[in-house]
């Protein structure tokens, strides 16, 4: 099937709201309820984490990460919540609940793994950038995590259209074209179905042009800069503040050399978290 035909079918599925979007795991849905409503009772979420050994272990491991520069080891979920705060724990849990396994697309599994690594790295760097701000913002981690959530959905659509083992397979160039053409719109479709917070939606829509963001420009610019740091880190590049100063997305986020030096010092700890998944 030709690229134009695949694109036309994806376009039709977008218009008709027929893209395959996975259902969020129950704990992830509870996380969004807490994030969307600060008055929401968090006891159900806390109990849900405690009942899931894998999630509990993930939260405790993150609370002990070198990146947090913390003191005594955390041993329980309760201690992790006390150290990190419920909002940060909610972010960590959401990250643990989603990921490549939510998008079973065998033909494009390696690409989806890379998308996930970029998303998680962007989330962590966005969180770190926020720590440098005098006036902290809310939602940096989640915005970074979900800024390209539409791309796996597009890859799922390609598999739905062509089957899991098409012959010949679409070229890498064709796949990149489809991701560029439909990734943002597919992500906005996911945002509507998952009822993602409004700042996440704005980051998805304006990541390439933070200056146009109507309400959350500072947040969008921070996530956009975080993505630069994420891609460089995953590509094995050592962050060099003097070179990063000339990158437009870095400048747009207001990161000066002192801030970049502090971020560069955190690169080994960020990479350690990424290596742990």
PDB file of C-alpha atoms in Angstrom, residues 12-269:
ATOM      1  CA  UNK A  12     -10.285   8.993   8.122  1.00  0.00           C
ATOM      2  CA  UNK A  13      -9.823   7.203  11.441  1.00  0.00           C
ATOM      3  CA  UNK A  14      -8.875  10.465  13.112  1.00  0.00           C
ATOM      4  CA  UNK A  15     -11.959  12.238  11.789  1.00  0.00           C
ATOM      5  CA  UNK A  16     -14.214   9.363  12.829  1.00  0.00           C
ATOM      6  CA  UNK A  17     -12.513   8.908  16.235  1.00  0.00           C
ATOM      7  CA  UNK A  18     -11.624   5.311  15.338  1.00  0.00           C
ATOM      8  CA  UNK A  19      -7.956   5.260  16.250  1.00  0.00           C
ATOM      9  CA  UNK A  20      -7.045   2.446  18.637  1.00  0.00           C
ATOM     10  CA  UNK A  21      -6.299   4.119  21.971  1.00  0.00           C
ATOM     11  CA  UNK A  22      -5.507   1.809  24.902  1.00  0.00           C
ATOM     12  CA  UNK A  23      -7.588   1.938  28.069  1.00  0.00           C
ATOM     13  CA  UNK A  24      -5.651   3.302  31.009  1.00  0.00           C
ATOM     14  CA  UNK A  25      -4.883   0.846  33.827  1.00  0.00           C
ATOM     15  CA  UNK A  26      -7.086   1.455  36.874  1.00  0.00           C
ATOM     16  CA  UNK A  27      -4.288   2.876  39.029  1.00  0.00           C
ATOM     17  CA  UNK A  28      -3.286   5.290  36.248  1.00  0.00           C
ATOM     18  CA  UNK A  29      -6.908   6.440  36.047  1.00  0.00           C
ATOM     19  CA  UNK A  30      -6.846   7.054  39.805  1.00  0.00           C
ATOM     20  CA  UNK A  31      -3.672   9.107  39.364  1.00  0.00           C
ATOM     21  CA  UNK A  32      -5.379  11.354  36.806  1.00  0.00           C
ATOM     22  CA  UNK A  33      -8.365  11.776  39.134  1.00  0.00           C
ATOM     23  CA  UNK A  34      -6.007  13.030  41.847  1.00  0.00           C
ATOM     24  CA  UNK A  35      -4.148  15.310  39.419  1.00  0.00           C
ATOM     25  CA  UNK A  36      -7.324  16.746  37.899  1.00  0.00           C
ATOM     26  CA  UNK A  37      -8.943  17.388  41.286  1.00  0.00           C
ATOM     27  CA  UNK A  38      -6.605  18.489  44.111  1.00  0.00           C
ATOM     28  CA  UNK A  39      -9.468  17.875  46.534  1.00  0.00           C
ATOM     29  CA  UNK A  40      -9.744  14.220  45.521  1.00  0.00           C
ATOM     30  CA  UNK A  41      -9.313  11.690  48.314  1.00  0.00           C
ATOM     31  CA  UNK A  42      -5.857  10.180  47.806  1.00  0.00           C
ATOM     32  CA  UNK A  43      -6.393   7.267  50.175  1.00  0.00           C
ATOM     33  CA  UNK A  44      -7.654   4.947  47.409  1.00  0.00           C
ATOM     34  CA  UNK A  45      -4.589   5.713  45.297  1.00  0.00           C
ATOM     35  CA  UNK A  46      -2.246   5.184  48.234  1.00  0.00           C
ATOM     36  CA  UNK A  47      -3.896   1.866  49.017  1.00  0.00           C
ATOM     37  CA  UNK A  48      -3.792   0.839  45.365  1.00  0.00           C
ATOM     38  CA  UNK A  49      -0.046   1.428  45.289  1.00  0.00           C
ATOM     39  CA  UNK A  50       0.486  -0.542  48.486  1.00  0.00           C
ATOM     40  CA  UNK A  51      -1.522  -3.496  47.159  1.00  0.00           C
ATOM     41  CA  UNK A  52       0.608  -3.737  44.015  1.00  0.00           C
ATOM     42  CA  UNK A  53       4.105  -5.014  44.926  1.00  0.00           C
ATOM     43  CA  UNK A  54       5.581  -3.980  41.568  1.00  0.00           C
ATOM     44  CA  UNK A  55       4.239  -0.418  41.829  1.00  0.00           C
ATOM     45  CA  UNK A  56       5.243  -0.139  45.471  1.00  0.00           C
ATOM     46  CA  UNK A  57       8.744  -1.307  44.643  1.00  0.00           C
ATOM     47  CA  UNK A  58       8.977   1.173  41.774  1.00  0.00           C
ATOM     48  CA  UNK A  59       7.962   4.087  44.031  1.00  0.00           C
ATOM     49  CA  UNK A  60      10.404   3.093  46.775  1.00  0.00           C
ATOM     50  CA  UNK A  61      13.227   2.682  44.240  1.00  0.00           C
ATOM     51  CA  UNK A  62      12.584   6.125  42.795  1.00  0.00           C
ATOM     52  CA  UNK A  63      12.484   7.694  46.261  1.00  0.00           C
ATOM     53  CA  UNK A  64      15.986   6.304  46.844  1.00  0.00           C
ATOM     54  CA  UNK A  65      17.393   7.520  43.512  1.00  0.00           C
ATOM     55  CA  UNK A  66      20.613   9.571  43.700  1.00  0.00           C
ATOM     56  CA  UNK A  67      18.885  12.292  41.689  1.00  0.00           C
ATOM     57  CA  UNK A  68      16.814  13.217  44.741  1.00  0.00           C
ATOM     58  CA  UNK A  69      19.893  13.894  46.838  1.00  0.00           C
ATOM     59  CA  UNK A  70      18.060  12.514  49.873  1.00  0.00           C
ATOM     60  CA  UNK A  71      19.194  11.195  53.250  1.00  0.00           C
ATOM     61  CA  UNK A  72      18.212   7.961  54.981  1.00  0.00           C
ATOM     62  CA  UNK A  73      16.997   5.087  52.755  1.00  0.00           C
ATOM     63  CA  UNK A  74      13.264   4.871  52.085  1.00  0.00           C
ATOM     64  CA  UNK A  75      11.829   1.431  52.875  1.00  0.00           C
ATOM     65  CA  UNK A  76       8.057   1.807  52.517  1.00  0.00           C
ATOM     66  CA  UNK A  77       5.482   3.503  50.309  1.00  0.00           C
ATOM     67  CA  UNK A  78       4.470   5.686  53.253  1.00  0.00           C
ATOM     68  CA  UNK A  79       8.034   6.914  53.641  1.00  0.00           C
ATOM     69  CA  UNK A  80       8.231   7.552  49.895  1.00  0.00           C
ATOM     70  CA  UNK A  81       5.044   9.654  50.012  1.00  0.00           C
ATOM     71  CA  UNK A  82       6.417  11.595  52.981  1.00  0.00           C
ATOM     72  CA  UNK A  83       9.673  12.317  51.142  1.00  0.00           C
ATOM     73  CA  UNK A  84       8.357  13.007  47.638  1.00  0.00           C
ATOM     74  CA  UNK A  85       4.838  14.267  48.226  1.00  0.00           C
ATOM     75  CA  UNK A  86       1.727  12.667  46.788  1.00  0.00           C
ATOM     76  CA  UNK A  87       1.890  14.572  43.499  1.00  0.00           C
ATOM     77  CA  UNK A  88       5.388  13.326  42.687  1.00  0.00           C
ATOM     78  CA  UNK A  89       4.454   9.794  43.726  1.00  0.00           C
ATOM     79  CA  UNK A  90       1.418  10.038  41.445  1.00  0.00           C
ATOM     80  CA  UNK A  91       3.707  11.030  38.559  1.00  0.00           C
ATOM     81  CA  UNK A  92       6.026   8.088  39.246  1.00  0.00           C
ATOM     82  CA  UNK A  93       3.097   5.668  39.428  1.00  0.00           C
ATOM     83  CA  UNK A  94       1.617   6.959  36.176  1.00  0.00           C
ATOM     84  CA  UNK A  95       4.966   6.460  34.449  1.00  0.00           C
ATOM     85  CA  UNK A  96       5.123   2.904  35.795  1.00  0.00           C
ATOM     86  CA  UNK A  97       1.598   2.129  34.567  1.00  0.00           C
ATOM     87  CA  UNK A  98       2.084   3.189  30.971  1.00  0.00           C
ATOM     88  CA  UNK A  99       4.923   2.605  28.547  1.00  0.00           C
ATOM     89  CA  UNK A 100       5.678   0.263  25.648  1.00  0.00           C
ATOM     90  CA  UNK A 101       3.551  -2.599  26.961  1.00  0.00           C
ATOM     91  CA  UNK A 102       0.468  -0.416  26.563  1.00  0.00           C
ATOM     92  CA  UNK A 103       1.061  -0.373  22.788  1.00  0.00           C
ATOM     93  CA  UNK A 104       1.561  -3.930  21.445  1.00  0.00           C
ATOM     94  CA  UNK A 105       2.871  -3.155  17.973  1.00  0.00           C
ATOM     95  CA  UNK A 106       5.467  -5.879  17.244  1.00  0.00           C
ATOM     96  CA  UNK A 107       6.661  -4.490  13.912  1.00  0.00           C
ATOM     97  CA  UNK A 108       7.515  -1.150  15.514  1.00  0.00           C
ATOM     98  CA  UNK A 109       8.464  -2.348  19.015  1.00  0.00           C
ATOM     99  CA  UNK A 110      11.981  -0.892  18.864  1.00  0.00           C
ATOM    100  CA  UNK A 111      10.679   2.505  17.769  1.00  0.00           C
ATOM    101  CA  UNK A 112       8.029   2.527  20.505  1.00  0.00           C
ATOM    102  CA  UNK A 113      10.731   1.669  23.050  1.00  0.00           C
ATOM    103  CA  UNK A 114      12.737   4.676  21.871  1.00  0.00           C
ATOM    104  CA  UNK A 115       9.660   6.922  22.013  1.00  0.00           C
ATOM    105  CA  UNK A 116       9.095   5.794  25.588  1.00  0.00           C
ATOM    106  CA  UNK A 117      12.725   6.386  26.568  1.00  0.00           C
ATOM    107  CA  UNK A 118      12.583   9.884  25.097  1.00  0.00           C
ATOM    108  CA  UNK A 119       9.322  10.587  26.910  1.00  0.00           C
ATOM    109  CA  UNK A 120      10.582   9.379  30.291  1.00  0.00           C
ATOM    110  CA  UNK A 121      13.871  11.252  29.867  1.00  0.00           C
ATOM    111  CA  UNK A 122      11.974  14.416  28.928  1.00  0.00           C
ATOM    112  CA  UNK A 123       9.784  14.029  32.014  1.00  0.00           C
ATOM    113  CA  UNK A 124      12.791  13.714  34.315  1.00  0.00           C
ATOM    114  CA  UNK A 125      14.619  16.667  32.761  1.00  0.00           C
ATOM    115  CA  UNK A 126      11.440  18.781  32.876  1.00  0.00           C
ATOM    116  CA  UNK A 127      11.196  18.015  36.597  1.00  0.00           C
ATOM    117  CA  UNK A 128      14.840  19.030  37.068  1.00  0.00           C
ATOM    118  CA  UNK A 129      14.393  22.261  35.109  1.00  0.00           C
ATOM    119  CA  UNK A 130      11.438  23.137  37.305  1.00  0.00           C
ATOM    120  CA  UNK A 131      13.576  22.766  40.441  1.00  0.00           C
ATOM    121  CA  UNK A 132      15.703  25.657  39.163  1.00  0.00           C
ATOM    122  CA  UNK A 133      12.723  28.022  38.979  1.00  0.00           C
ATOM    123  CA  UNK A 134      12.017  30.545  41.684  1.00  0.00           C
ATOM    124  CA  UNK A 135       8.294  30.019  41.154  1.00  0.00           C
ATOM    125  CA  UNK A 136       7.693  26.292  40.744  1.00  0.00           C
ATOM    126  CA  UNK A 137       5.149  25.026  38.224  1.00  0.00           C
ATOM    127  CA  UNK A 138       2.913  21.972  38.508  1.00  0.00           C
ATOM    128  CA  UNK A 139       2.726  19.175  35.972  1.00  0.00           C
ATOM    129  CA  UNK A 140       6.188  19.248  34.387  1.00  0.00           C
ATOM    130  CA  UNK A 141       6.830  15.524  34.752  1.00  0.00           C
ATOM    131  CA  UNK A 142       3.455  14.440  33.371  1.00  0.00           C
ATOM    132  CA  UNK A 143       3.716  16.892  30.465  1.00  0.00           C
ATOM    133  CA  UNK A 144       7.120  15.534  29.543  1.00  0.00           C
ATOM    134  CA  UNK A 145       5.942  11.965  29.847  1.00  0.00           C
ATOM    135  CA  UNK A 146       2.977  12.451  27.521  1.00  0.00           C
ATOM    136  CA  UNK A 147       4.224  15.037  25.041  1.00  0.00           C
ATOM    137  CA  UNK A 148       4.440  12.473  22.197  1.00  0.00           C
ATOM    138  CA  UNK A 149       1.865   9.930  23.327  1.00  0.00           C
ATOM    139  CA  UNK A 150       0.245  10.135  19.889  1.00  0.00           C
ATOM    140  CA  UNK A 151       3.177   8.533  18.115  1.00  0.00           C
ATOM    141  CA  UNK A 152       2.575   4.959  19.374  1.00  0.00           C
ATOM    142  CA  UNK A 153      -1.086   5.435  18.445  1.00  0.00           C
ATOM    143  CA  UNK A 154      -0.077   6.293  14.871  1.00  0.00           C
ATOM    144  CA  UNK A 155       2.162   3.208  14.759  1.00  0.00           C
ATOM    145  CA  UNK A 156      -0.757   1.132  16.046  1.00  0.00           C
ATOM    146  CA  UNK A 157      -2.900   2.566  13.252  1.00  0.00           C
ATOM    147  CA  UNK A 158      -0.293   1.586  10.653  1.00  0.00           C
ATOM    148  CA  UNK A 159      -0.313  -1.968  11.995  1.00  0.00           C
ATOM    149  CA  UNK A 160      -4.121  -2.033  12.061  1.00  0.00           C
ATOM    150  CA  UNK A 161      -4.195  -0.952   8.422  1.00  0.00           C
ATOM    151  CA  UNK A 162      -1.392  -3.145   7.050  1.00  0.00           C
ATOM    152  CA  UNK A 163      -1.363  -6.073   9.460  1.00  0.00           C
ATOM    153  CA  UNK A 164       1.453  -7.104  11.827  1.00  0.00           C
ATOM    154  CA  UNK A 165       3.788  -8.403   9.100  1.00  0.00           C
ATOM    155  CA  UNK A 166       3.227  -6.447   5.859  1.00  0.00           C
ATOM    156  CA  UNK A 167       5.329  -7.229   2.826  1.00  0.00           C
ATOM    157  CA  UNK A 168       7.019  -5.007   2.044  1.00  0.00           C
ATOM    158  CA  UNK A 169       7.169  -3.156   5.345  1.00  0.00           C
ATOM    159  CA  UNK A 170       6.876   0.648   5.231  1.00  0.00           C
ATOM    160  CA  UNK A 171      10.255   2.363   5.025  1.00  0.00           C
ATOM    161  CA  UNK A 172      11.687   4.267   7.980  1.00  0.00           C
ATOM    162  CA  UNK A 173      11.265   7.468   5.973  1.00  0.00           C
ATOM    163  CA  UNK A 174       7.573   6.740   5.384  1.00  0.00           C
ATOM    164  CA  UNK A 175       7.022   6.018   9.069  1.00  0.00           C
ATOM    165  CA  UNK A 176       8.718   9.287  10.031  1.00  0.00           C
ATOM    166  CA  UNK A 177       6.485  11.130   7.582  1.00  0.00           C
ATOM    167  CA  UNK A 178       3.357   9.615   9.132  1.00  0.00           C
ATOM    168  CA  UNK A 179       4.519  10.410  12.665  1.00  0.00           C
ATOM    169  CA  UNK A 180       5.204  14.030  11.755  1.00  0.00           C
ATOM    170  CA  UNK A 181       1.884  14.369   9.960  1.00  0.00           C
ATOM    171  CA  UNK A 182      -0.389  12.714  12.509  1.00  0.00           C
ATOM    172  CA  UNK A 183       1.504  12.463  15.824  1.00  0.00           C
ATOM    173  CA  UNK A 184       0.204  15.664  17.396  1.00  0.00           C
ATOM    174  CA  UNK A 185      -3.407  15.147  16.318  1.00  0.00           C
ATOM    175  CA  UNK A 186      -3.345  11.564  17.571  1.00  0.00           C
ATOM    176  CA  UNK A 187      -1.933  12.783  20.895  1.00  0.00           C
ATOM    177  CA  UNK A 188      -4.759  15.315  21.209  1.00  0.00           C
ATOM    178  CA  UNK A 189      -7.223  12.475  20.576  1.00  0.00           C
ATOM    179  CA  UNK A 190      -5.588  10.497  23.402  1.00  0.00           C
ATOM    180  CA  UNK A 191      -5.746  13.577  25.633  1.00  0.00           C
ATOM    181  CA  UNK A 192      -9.487  13.853  25.099  1.00  0.00           C
ATOM    182  CA  UNK A 193     -10.178  10.169  25.748  1.00  0.00           C
ATOM    183  CA  UNK A 194      -7.944   9.958  28.806  1.00  0.00           C
ATOM    184  CA  UNK A 195      -9.130  13.349  30.093  1.00  0.00           C
ATOM    185  CA  UNK A 196      -5.600  14.621  30.459  1.00  0.00           C
ATOM    186  CA  UNK A 197      -5.058  17.914  32.331  1.00  0.00           C
ATOM    187  CA  UNK A 198      -5.237  21.092  30.300  1.00  0.00           C
ATOM    188  CA  UNK A 199      -1.496  21.933  30.660  1.00  0.00           C
ATOM    189  CA  UNK A 200      -0.616  18.544  29.145  1.00  0.00           C
ATOM    190  CA  UNK A 201      -2.866  19.282  26.184  1.00  0.00           C
ATOM    191  CA  UNK A 202      -1.170  22.648  25.665  1.00  0.00           C
ATOM    192  CA  UNK A 203       2.288  21.081  25.770  1.00  0.00           C
ATOM    193  CA  UNK A 204       1.239  18.508  23.162  1.00  0.00           C
ATOM    194  CA  UNK A 205      -0.175  21.183  20.870  1.00  0.00           C
ATOM    195  CA  UNK A 206       2.518  23.859  21.188  1.00  0.00           C
ATOM    196  CA  UNK A 207       5.739  21.956  21.906  1.00  0.00           C
ATOM    197  CA  UNK A 208       7.237  23.069  18.583  1.00  0.00           C
ATOM    198  CA  UNK A 209       6.215  26.699  19.174  1.00  0.00           C
ATOM    199  CA  UNK A 210       6.104  27.502  22.911  1.00  0.00           C
ATOM    200  CA  UNK A 211       5.773  31.241  22.253  1.00  0.00           C
ATOM    201  CA  UNK A 212       2.301  30.603  20.795  1.00  0.00           C
ATOM    202  CA  UNK A 213       1.025  28.744  23.871  1.00  0.00           C
ATOM    203  CA  UNK A 214      -1.934  30.747  25.198  1.00  0.00           C
ATOM    204  CA  UNK A 215      -1.752  29.972  28.944  1.00  0.00           C
ATOM    205  CA  UNK A 216       1.226  27.809  29.851  1.00  0.00           C
ATOM    206  CA  UNK A 217       4.062  29.163  27.748  1.00  0.00           C
ATOM    207  CA  UNK A 218       6.686  28.830  30.485  1.00  0.00           C
ATOM    208  CA  UNK A 219       5.717  25.222  31.089  1.00  0.00           C
ATOM    209  CA  UNK A 220       5.719  24.413  27.357  1.00  0.00           C
ATOM    210  CA  UNK A 221       9.124  26.059  26.905  1.00  0.00           C
ATOM    211  CA  UNK A 222      10.542  24.069  29.826  1.00  0.00           C
ATOM    212  CA  UNK A 223       9.310  20.759  28.426  1.00  0.00           C
ATOM    213  CA  UNK A 224      10.610  21.701  24.974  1.00  0.00           C
ATOM    214  CA  UNK A 225      14.065  22.370  26.452  1.00  0.00           C
ATOM    215  CA  UNK A 226      13.842  19.151  28.469  1.00  0.00           C
ATOM    216  CA  UNK A 227      13.295  17.216  25.258  1.00  0.00           C
ATOM    217  CA  UNK A 228      16.556  18.614  23.877  1.00  0.00           C
ATOM    218  CA  UNK A 229      18.408  17.375  26.973  1.00  0.00           C
ATOM    219  CA  UNK A 230      16.604  14.022  26.763  1.00  0.00           C
ATOM    220  CA  UNK A 231      17.560  13.298  23.154  1.00  0.00           C
ATOM    221  CA  UNK A 232      21.166  14.355  23.691  1.00  0.00           C
ATOM    222  CA  UNK A 233      21.444  12.184  26.797  1.00  0.00           C
ATOM    223  CA  UNK A 234      19.940   9.118  25.117  1.00  0.00           C
ATOM    224  CA  UNK A 235      22.250   9.610  22.141  1.00  0.00           C
ATOM    225  CA  UNK A 236      25.247   9.408  24.475  1.00  0.00           C
ATOM    226  CA  UNK A 237      26.145  13.095  24.269  1.00  0.00           C
ATOM    227  CA  UNK A 238      27.745  14.778  27.275  1.00  0.00           C
ATOM    228  CA  UNK A 239      25.827  17.955  28.085  1.00  0.00           C
ATOM    229  CA  UNK A 240      28.090  20.944  27.451  1.00  0.00           C
ATOM    230  CA  UNK A 241      26.554  24.181  28.789  1.00  0.00           C
ATOM    231  CA  UNK A 242      28.604  26.455  26.540  1.00  0.00           C
ATOM    232  CA  UNK A 243      27.207  24.713  23.452  1.00  0.00           C
ATOM    233  CA  UNK A 244      23.670  24.380  24.768  1.00  0.00           C
ATOM    234  CA  UNK A 245      23.395  28.145  25.214  1.00  0.00           C
ATOM    235  CA  UNK A 246      23.144  28.483  21.429  1.00  0.00           C
ATOM    236  CA  UNK A 247      20.221  26.046  21.131  1.00  0.00           C
ATOM    237  CA  UNK A 248      17.003  28.050  20.526  1.00  0.00           C
ATOM    238  CA  UNK A 249      14.802  25.817  22.705  1.00  0.00           C
ATOM    239  CA  UNK A 250      17.238  26.143  25.588  1.00  0.00           C
ATOM    240  CA  UNK A 251      17.302  29.921  25.240  1.00  0.00           C
ATOM    241  CA  UNK A 252      13.502  30.080  25.010  1.00  0.00           C
ATOM    242  CA  UNK A 253      13.270  28.325  28.387  1.00  0.00           C
ATOM    243  CA  UNK A 254      15.456  31.001  29.989  1.00  0.00           C
ATOM    244  CA  UNK A 255      18.232  28.600  30.964  1.00  0.00           C
ATOM    245  CA  UNK A 256      21.491  30.484  31.508  1.00  0.00           C
ATOM    246  CA  UNK A 257      24.956  28.982  31.844  1.00  0.00           C
ATOM    247  CA  UNK A 258      24.701  28.613  35.626  1.00  0.00           C
ATOM    248  CA  UNK A 259      21.434  26.682  35.291  1.00  0.00           C
ATOM    249  CA  UNK A 260      22.881  24.512  32.536  1.00  0.00           C
ATOM    250  CA  UNK A 261      25.928  23.717  34.651  1.00  0.00           C
ATOM    251  CA  UNK A 262      23.643  22.496  37.429  1.00  0.00           C
ATOM    252  CA  UNK A 263      21.652  20.404  34.981  1.00  0.00           C
ATOM    253  CA  UNK A 264      24.769  18.950  33.374  1.00  0.00           C
ATOM    254  CA  UNK A 265      25.957  17.833  36.807  1.00  0.00           C
ATOM    255  CA  UNK A 266      22.756  15.792  37.123  1.00  0.00           C
ATOM    256  CA  UNK A 267      23.205  13.921  33.827  1.00  0.00           C
ATOM    257  CA  UNK A 268      24.797  10.774  35.373  1.00  0.00           C
ATOM    258  CA  UNK A 269      21.958  10.475  37.909  1.00  0.00           C
TER     259      UNK A 269
END
